[in-house]
Tab-separated table of C-alpha atoms and ligand atoms in Angstrom:
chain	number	residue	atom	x	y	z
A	25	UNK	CA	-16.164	15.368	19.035
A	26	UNK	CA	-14.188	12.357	18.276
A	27	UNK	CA	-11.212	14.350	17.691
A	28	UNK	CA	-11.581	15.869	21.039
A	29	UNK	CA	-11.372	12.623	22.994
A	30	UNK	CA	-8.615	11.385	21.464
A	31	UNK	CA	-6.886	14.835	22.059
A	32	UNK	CA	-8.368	14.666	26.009
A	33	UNK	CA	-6.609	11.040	26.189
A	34	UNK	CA	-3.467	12.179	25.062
A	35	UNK	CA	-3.223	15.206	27.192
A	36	UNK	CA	-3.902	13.350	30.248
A	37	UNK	CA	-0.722	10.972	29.264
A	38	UNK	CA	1.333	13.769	28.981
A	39	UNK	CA	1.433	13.535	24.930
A	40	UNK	CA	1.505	16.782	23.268
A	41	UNK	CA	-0.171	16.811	20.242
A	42	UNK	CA	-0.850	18.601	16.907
A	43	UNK	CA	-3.643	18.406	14.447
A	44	UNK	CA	-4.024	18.369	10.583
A	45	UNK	CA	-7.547	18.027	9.581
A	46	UNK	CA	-7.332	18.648	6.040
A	47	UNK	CA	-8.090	15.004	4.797
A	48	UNK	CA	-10.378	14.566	2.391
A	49	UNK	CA	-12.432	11.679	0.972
A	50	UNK	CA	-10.934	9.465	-1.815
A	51	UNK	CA	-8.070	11.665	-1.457
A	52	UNK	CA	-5.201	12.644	-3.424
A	53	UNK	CA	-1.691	12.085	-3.903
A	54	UNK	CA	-1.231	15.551	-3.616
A	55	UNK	CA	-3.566	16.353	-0.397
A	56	UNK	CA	-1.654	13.075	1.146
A	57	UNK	CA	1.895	14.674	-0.075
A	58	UNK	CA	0.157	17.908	2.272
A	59	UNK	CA	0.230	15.639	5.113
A	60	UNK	CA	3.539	14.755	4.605
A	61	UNK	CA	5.041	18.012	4.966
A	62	UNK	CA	2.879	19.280	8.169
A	63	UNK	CA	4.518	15.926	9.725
A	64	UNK	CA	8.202	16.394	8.923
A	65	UNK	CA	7.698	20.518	9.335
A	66	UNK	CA	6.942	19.145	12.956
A	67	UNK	CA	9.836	16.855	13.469
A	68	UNK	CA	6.197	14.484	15.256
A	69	UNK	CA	7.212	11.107	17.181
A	70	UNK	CA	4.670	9.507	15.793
A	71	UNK	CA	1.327	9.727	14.701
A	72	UNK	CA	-2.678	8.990	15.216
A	73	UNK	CA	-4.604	8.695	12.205
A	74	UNK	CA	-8.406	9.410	13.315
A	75	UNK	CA	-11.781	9.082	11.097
A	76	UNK	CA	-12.773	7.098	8.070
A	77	UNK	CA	-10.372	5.457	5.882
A	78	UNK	CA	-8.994	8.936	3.706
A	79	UNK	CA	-7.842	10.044	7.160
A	80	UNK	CA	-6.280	6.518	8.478
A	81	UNK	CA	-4.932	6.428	4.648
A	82	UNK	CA	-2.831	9.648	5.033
A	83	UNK	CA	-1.414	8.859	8.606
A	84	UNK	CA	-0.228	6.126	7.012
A	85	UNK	CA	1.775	8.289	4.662
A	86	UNK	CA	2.528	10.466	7.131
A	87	UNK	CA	3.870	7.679	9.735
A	88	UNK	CA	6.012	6.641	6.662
A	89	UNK	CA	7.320	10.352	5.988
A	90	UNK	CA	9.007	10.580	9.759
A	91	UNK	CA	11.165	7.595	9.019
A	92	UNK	CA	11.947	7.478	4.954
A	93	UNK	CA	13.300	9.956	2.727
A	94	UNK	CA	11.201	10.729	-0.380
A	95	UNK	CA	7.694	10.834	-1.170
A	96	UNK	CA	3.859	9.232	-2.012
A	97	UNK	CA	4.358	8.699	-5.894
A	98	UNK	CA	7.824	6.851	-5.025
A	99	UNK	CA	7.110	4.974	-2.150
A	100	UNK	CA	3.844	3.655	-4.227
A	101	UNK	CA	6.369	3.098	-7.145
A	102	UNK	CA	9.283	1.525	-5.306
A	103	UNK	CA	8.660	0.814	-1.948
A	104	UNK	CA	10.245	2.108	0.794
A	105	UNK	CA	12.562	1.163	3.114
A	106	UNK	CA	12.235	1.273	6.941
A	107	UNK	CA	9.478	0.491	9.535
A	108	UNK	CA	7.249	3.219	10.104
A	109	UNK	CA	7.096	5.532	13.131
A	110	UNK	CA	4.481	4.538	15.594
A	111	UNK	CA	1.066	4.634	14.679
A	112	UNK	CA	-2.306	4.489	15.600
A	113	UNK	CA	-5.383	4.239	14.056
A	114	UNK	CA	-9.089	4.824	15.289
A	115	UNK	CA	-11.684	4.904	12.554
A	116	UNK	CA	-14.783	7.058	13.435
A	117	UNK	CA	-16.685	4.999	10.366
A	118	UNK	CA	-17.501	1.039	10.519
A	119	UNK	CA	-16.382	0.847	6.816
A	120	UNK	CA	-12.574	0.568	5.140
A	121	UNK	CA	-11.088	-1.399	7.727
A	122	UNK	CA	-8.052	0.638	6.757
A	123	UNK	CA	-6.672	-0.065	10.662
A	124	UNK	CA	-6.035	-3.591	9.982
A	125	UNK	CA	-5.116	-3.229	6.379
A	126	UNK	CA	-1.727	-3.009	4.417
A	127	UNK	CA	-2.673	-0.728	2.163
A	128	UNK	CA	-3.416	2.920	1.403
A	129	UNK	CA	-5.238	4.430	-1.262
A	130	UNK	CA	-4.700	7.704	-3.198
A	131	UNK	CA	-6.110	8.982	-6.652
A	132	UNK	CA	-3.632	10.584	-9.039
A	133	UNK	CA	-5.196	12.318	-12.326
A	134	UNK	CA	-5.096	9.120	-14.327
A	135	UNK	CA	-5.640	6.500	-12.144
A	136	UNK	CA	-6.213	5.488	-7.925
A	137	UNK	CA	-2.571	3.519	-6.122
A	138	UNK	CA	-2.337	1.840	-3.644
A	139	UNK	CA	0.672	1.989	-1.379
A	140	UNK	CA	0.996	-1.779	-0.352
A	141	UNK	CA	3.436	-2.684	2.438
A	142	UNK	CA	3.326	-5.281	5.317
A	143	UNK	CA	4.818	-2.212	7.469
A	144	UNK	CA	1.497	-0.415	6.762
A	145	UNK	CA	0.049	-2.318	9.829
A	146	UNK	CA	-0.348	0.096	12.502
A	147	UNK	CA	0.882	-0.775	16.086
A	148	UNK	CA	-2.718	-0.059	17.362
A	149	UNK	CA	-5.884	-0.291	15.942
A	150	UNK	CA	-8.559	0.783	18.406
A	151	UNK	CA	-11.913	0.296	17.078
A	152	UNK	CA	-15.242	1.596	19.434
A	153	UNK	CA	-18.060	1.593	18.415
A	154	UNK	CA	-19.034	4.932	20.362
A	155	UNK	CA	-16.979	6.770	17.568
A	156	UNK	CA	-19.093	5.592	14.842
A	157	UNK	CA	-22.415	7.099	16.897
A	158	UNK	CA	-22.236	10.867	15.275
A	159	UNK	CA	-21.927	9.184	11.317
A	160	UNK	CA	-24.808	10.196	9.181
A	161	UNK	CA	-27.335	7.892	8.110
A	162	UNK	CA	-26.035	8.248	4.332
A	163	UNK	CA	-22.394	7.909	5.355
A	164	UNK	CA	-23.816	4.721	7.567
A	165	UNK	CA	-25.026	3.082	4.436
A	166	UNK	CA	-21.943	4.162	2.421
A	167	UNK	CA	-19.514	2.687	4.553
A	168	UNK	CA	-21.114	-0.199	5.817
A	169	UNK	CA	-22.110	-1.519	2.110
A	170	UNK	CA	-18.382	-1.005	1.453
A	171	UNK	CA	-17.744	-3.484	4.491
A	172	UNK	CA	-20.363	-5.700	2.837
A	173	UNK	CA	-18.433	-5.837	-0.036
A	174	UNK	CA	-15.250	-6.249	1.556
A	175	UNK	CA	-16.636	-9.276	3.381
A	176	UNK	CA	-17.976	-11.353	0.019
A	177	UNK	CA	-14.810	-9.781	-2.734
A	178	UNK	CA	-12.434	-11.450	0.009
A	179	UNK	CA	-15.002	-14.658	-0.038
A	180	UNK	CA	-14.969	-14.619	-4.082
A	181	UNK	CA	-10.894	-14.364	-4.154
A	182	UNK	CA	-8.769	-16.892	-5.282
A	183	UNK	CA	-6.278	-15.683	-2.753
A	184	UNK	CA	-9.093	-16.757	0.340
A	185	UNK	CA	-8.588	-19.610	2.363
A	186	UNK	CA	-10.626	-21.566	5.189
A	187	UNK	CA	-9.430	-18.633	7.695
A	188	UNK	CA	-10.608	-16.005	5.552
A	189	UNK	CA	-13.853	-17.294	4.339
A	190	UNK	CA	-15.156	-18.093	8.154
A	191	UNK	CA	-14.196	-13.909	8.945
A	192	UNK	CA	-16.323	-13.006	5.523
A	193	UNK	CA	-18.925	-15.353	6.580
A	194	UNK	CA	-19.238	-13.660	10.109
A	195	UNK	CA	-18.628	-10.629	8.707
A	196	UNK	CA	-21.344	-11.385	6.111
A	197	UNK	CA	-24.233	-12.236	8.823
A	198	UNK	CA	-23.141	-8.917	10.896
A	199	UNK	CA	-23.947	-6.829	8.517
A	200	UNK	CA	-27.209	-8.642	7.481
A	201	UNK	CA	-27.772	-8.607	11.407
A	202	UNK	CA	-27.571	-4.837	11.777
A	203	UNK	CA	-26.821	-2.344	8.980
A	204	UNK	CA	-30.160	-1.473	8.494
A	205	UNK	CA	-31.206	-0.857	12.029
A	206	UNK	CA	-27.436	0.998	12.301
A	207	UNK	CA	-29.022	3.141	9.341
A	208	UNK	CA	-32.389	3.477	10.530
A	209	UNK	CA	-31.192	4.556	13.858
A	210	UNK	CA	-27.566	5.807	14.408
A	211	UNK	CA	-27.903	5.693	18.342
A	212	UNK	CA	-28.949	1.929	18.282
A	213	UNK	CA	-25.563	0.649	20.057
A	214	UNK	CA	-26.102	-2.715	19.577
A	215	UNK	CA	-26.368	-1.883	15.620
A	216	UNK	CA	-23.184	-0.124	15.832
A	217	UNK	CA	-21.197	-2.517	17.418
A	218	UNK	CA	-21.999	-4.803	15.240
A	219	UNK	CA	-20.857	-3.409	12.320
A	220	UNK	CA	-17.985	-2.248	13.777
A	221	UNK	CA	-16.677	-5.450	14.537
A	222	UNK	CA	-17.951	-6.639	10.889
A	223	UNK	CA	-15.843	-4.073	9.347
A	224	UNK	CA	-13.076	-5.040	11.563
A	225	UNK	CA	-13.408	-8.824	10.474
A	226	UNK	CA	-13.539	-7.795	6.828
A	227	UNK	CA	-10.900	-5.413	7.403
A	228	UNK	CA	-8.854	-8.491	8.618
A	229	UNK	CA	-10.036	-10.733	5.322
A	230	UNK	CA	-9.413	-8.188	2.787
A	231	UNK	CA	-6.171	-7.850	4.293
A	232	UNK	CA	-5.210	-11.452	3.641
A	233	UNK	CA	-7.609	-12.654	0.171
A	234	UNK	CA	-7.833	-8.731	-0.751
A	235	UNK	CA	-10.717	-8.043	-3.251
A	236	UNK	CA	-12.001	-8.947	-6.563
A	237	UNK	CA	-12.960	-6.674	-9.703
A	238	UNK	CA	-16.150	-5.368	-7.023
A	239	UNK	CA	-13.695	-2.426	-6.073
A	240	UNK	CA	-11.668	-2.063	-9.760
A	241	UNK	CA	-15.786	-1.915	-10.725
A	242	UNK	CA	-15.857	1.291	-8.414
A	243	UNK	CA	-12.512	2.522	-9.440
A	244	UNK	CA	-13.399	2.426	-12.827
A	245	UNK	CA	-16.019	5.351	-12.361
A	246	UNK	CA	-14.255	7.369	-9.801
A	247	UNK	CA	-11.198	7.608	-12.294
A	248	UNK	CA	-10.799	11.807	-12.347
A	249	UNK	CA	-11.137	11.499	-16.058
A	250	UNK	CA	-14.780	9.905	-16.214
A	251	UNK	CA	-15.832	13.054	-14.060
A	252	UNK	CA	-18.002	11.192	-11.585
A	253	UNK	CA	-17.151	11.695	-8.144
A	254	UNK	CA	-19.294	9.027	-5.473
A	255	UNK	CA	-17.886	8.083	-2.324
A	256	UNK	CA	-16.067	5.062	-2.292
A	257	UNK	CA	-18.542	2.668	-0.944
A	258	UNK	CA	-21.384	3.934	-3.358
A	259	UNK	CA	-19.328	3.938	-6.034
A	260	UNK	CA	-18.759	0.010	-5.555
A	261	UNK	CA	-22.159	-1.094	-4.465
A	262	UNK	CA	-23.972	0.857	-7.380
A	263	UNK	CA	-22.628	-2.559	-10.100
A	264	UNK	CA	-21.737	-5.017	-6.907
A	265	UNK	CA	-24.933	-6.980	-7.759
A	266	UNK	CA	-23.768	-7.717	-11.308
A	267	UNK	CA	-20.357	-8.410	-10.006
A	268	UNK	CA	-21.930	-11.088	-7.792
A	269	UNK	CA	-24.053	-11.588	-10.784
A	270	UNK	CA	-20.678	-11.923	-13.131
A	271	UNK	CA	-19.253	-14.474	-10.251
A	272	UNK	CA	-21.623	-16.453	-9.390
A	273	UNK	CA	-21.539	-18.971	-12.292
A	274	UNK	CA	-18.150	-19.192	-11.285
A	275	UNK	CA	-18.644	-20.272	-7.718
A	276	UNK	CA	-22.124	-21.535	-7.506
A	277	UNK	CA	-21.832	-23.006	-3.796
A	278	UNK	CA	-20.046	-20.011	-1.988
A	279	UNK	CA	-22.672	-17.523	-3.668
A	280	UNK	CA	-25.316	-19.938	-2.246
A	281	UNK	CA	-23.829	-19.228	1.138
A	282	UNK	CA	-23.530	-15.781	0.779
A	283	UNK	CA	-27.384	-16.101	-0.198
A	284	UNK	CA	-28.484	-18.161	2.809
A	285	UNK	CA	-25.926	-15.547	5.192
A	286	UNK	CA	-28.239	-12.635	3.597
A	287	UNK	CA	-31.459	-14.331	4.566
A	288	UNK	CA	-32.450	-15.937	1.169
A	289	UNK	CA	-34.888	-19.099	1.695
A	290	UNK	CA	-32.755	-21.443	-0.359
A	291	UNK	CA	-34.136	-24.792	1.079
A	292	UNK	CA	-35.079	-27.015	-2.094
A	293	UNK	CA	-33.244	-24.996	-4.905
A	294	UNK	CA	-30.869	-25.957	-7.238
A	295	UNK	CA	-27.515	-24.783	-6.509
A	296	UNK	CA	-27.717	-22.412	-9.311
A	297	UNK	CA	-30.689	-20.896	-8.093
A	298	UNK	CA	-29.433	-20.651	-4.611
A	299	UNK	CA	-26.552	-18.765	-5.899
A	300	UNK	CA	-28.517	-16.108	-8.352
A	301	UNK	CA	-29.827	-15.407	-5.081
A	302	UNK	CA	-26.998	-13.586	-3.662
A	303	UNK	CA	-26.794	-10.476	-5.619
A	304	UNK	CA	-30.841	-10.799	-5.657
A	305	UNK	CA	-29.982	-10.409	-1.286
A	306	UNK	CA	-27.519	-7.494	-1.907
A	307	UNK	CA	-29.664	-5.695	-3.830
A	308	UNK	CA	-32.442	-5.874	-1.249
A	309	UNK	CA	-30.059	-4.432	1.533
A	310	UNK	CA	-29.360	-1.859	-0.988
A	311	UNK	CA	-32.847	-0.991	-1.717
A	312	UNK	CA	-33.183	-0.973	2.290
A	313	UNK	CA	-30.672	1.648	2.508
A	314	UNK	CA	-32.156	3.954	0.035
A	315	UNK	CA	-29.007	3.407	-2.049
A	316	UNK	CA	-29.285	3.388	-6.059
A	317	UNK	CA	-29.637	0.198	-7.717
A	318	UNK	CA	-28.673	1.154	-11.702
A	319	UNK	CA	-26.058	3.741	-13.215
A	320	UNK	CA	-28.727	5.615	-15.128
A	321	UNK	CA	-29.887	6.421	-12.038
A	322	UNK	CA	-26.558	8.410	-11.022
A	323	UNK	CA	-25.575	10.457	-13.936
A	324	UNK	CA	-23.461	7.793	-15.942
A	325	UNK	CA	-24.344	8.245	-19.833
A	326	UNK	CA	-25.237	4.825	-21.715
A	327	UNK	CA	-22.163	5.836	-24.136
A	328	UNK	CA	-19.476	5.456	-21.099
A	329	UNK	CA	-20.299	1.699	-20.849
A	330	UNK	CA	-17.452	1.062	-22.943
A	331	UNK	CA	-14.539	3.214	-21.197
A	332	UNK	CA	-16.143	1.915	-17.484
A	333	UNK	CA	-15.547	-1.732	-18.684
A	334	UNK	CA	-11.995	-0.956	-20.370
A	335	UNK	CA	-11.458	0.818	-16.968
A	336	UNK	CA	-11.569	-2.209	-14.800
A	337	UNK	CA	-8.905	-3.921	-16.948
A	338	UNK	CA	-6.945	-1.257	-15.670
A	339	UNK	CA	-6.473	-2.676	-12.363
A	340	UNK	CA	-4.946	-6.063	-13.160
A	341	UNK	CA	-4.411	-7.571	-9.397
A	342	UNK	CA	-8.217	-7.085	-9.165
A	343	UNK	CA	-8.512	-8.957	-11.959
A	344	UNK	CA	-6.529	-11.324	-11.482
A	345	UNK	CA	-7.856	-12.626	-8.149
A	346	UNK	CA	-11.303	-12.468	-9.604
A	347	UNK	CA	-12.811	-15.927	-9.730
A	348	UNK	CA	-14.103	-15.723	-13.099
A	349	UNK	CA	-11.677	-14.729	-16.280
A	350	UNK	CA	-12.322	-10.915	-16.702
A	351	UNK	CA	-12.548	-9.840	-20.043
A	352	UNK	CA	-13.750	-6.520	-21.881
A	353	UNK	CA	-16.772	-7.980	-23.172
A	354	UNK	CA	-17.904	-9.729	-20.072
A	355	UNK	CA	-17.211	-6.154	-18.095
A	356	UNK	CA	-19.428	-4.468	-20.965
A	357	UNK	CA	-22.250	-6.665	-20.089
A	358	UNK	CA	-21.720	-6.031	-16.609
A	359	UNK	CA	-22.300	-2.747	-16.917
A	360	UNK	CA	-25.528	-3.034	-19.158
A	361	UNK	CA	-27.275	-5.042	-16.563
A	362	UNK	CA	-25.902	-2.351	-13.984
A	363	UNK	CA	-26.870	0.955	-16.208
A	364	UNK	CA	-30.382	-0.940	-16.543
A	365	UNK	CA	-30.538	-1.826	-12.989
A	366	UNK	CA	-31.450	-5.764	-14.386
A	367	UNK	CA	-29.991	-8.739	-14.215
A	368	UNK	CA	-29.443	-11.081	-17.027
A	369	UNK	CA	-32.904	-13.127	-16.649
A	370	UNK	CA	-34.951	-10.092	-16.021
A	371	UNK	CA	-34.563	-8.130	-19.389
B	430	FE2	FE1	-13.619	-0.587	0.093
């Protein structure tokens, strides 16, 4: 449907226009490499990357393609050299804010890349709402908990600044505001502009303070070797509460904000306890969206604790812009509390 309008639009403007529709989610260097070739096979003046962020991803590499010589694993490796050819981006999810991001993600066999570039902005973004409408309820909650967690990692990083933190904070009270009723009720417009433009806003944040070990958390089970294959924002949320958990101690006052933005009473607590009750909020929404709230819930064995947590330190900028030092043991108990499903003080 979406895919029609877009092709409608460009008709009428006298654009002729080809399509490759063989994205896939989280997807490969070697589905993105697929992309490549269908765009320089067509000699294409530029492209439109439509749908969720797998889809904007690989335009990305494919606007690259029409202007560089070489390929994914290089470019990721060493960069590449000139300004891509014209893109635009649509996304048909309220999720990876991939349209106003410099960045795009592909999984190799060992290990998921990014291919990081300040050319990677597109020269349009066009976000409507009305092509989020179709989106399934599941694929609601996936995406939007992923914006969710886009908004607060950026909030957490020691890269944000006072610019940042007032996008994560609106982006923050958005999704409190209307995720659920977006879930609940796909048509709701309201709902889905609202998340739209929070995904948008935390699009813009992650862009700037990036994220925190919440999404090398998520990597570190969708690695092809652990065998476990969630969709991206699932795979984060599932430990996201023991991240904030992990952080909070760290950065007691911005968790109690997050905490009063996710409609915690914290009038007349401590400022600890006004921050534990951040991931105690996330959790909530999580419940809310029927999502799972412990690995032993989605098919992670107890005895893969130890390669999850080793996993993380695998993606050192994460890591590094993490507000709290991030070290094996601290990731181990991280992922107790999130195999159990309990925080510290509850077991
Ligand atoms: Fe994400």
């Amino acid at each position: 449907m979406a895919q029609h309008k877009v092709q409608e639009a460009l008709d009428a403007s006298g654009i002729r226009s080809t399509v490759w529709d063989e994205a896939e989610a989280e997807p490969s260097a070697e589905v993105g490499q697929r992309a490549i070739a269908f765009a320089r096979a067509g000699r294409f003046d530029g492209v439109v990357g439509l749908g969720g962020g797998s889809a904007m991803d690989i335009a990305k590499g494919a606007a690259v393609s029409l202007t560089n010589e070489g390929d994914l694993l290089g470019w990721i490796k060493e960069g590449f050299k000139n300004p891509l050819a014209p893109l635009a981006l649509c996304p048909t999810t309220a999720g990876t804010g991939s349209e106003v991001s410099d960045t795009a993600v592909f999984a190799t066999p060992e290990l998921k890349v990014g291919l990081v570039s300040s050319m990677l902005y597109p020269n349009v973004a066009i976000v409507d709402p009305q092509m989020t409408v179709s989106m399934p309820a599941a694929v609601t909650a996936n995406t939007g908990i992923d914006v969710l967690c886009h908004a607060i990692e950026g909030y957490q990083s020691i890269q944000a600044n006072p610019l940042t933190d007032a996008l994560a904070i609106e982006s923050m009270r958005l999704v409190n505001q209307h995720l659920r009723a977006a879930y609940c009720n796909g048509t709701d417009m309201e709902a889905r502009e609202g998340m739209a433009l929070a995904s948008l806003l935390a699009g813009i944040v992650m862009g700037n303070a990036d994220t925190t070990i919440g999404h090398a958390c998520g990597y570190a089970f969708v690695y092809p070797a652990t065998k476990l294959h969630y969709p991206h924002g699932y795979a984060i949320a599932v430990t996201f509460p023991y991240v904030m958990e992990y952080n909070a101690v760290a950065q007691l006052e911005k968790h109690a904000t997050i905490a009063e933005v996710l409609g915690e009473n914290t009038e007349g607590l401590s400022l600890r306890d006004a921050a534990f009750l951040a991931p105690v909020a996330f959790k909530k929404l999580m419940v809310d969206l029927d999502l799972p709230t412990s690995l032993k819930a989605v098919d992670v064995e107890k005895d893969m604790i130890q390669m999850l947590a080793g996993n993380v330190l695998k993606s050192p900028n994460h890591c590094r812009r993490n507000p709290r030092e991030v070290t094996e043991d601290g990731m181990i108990t991280l992922f107790e509390h999130a195999y159990e499903g309990k925080f510290g003080w509850e077991s």
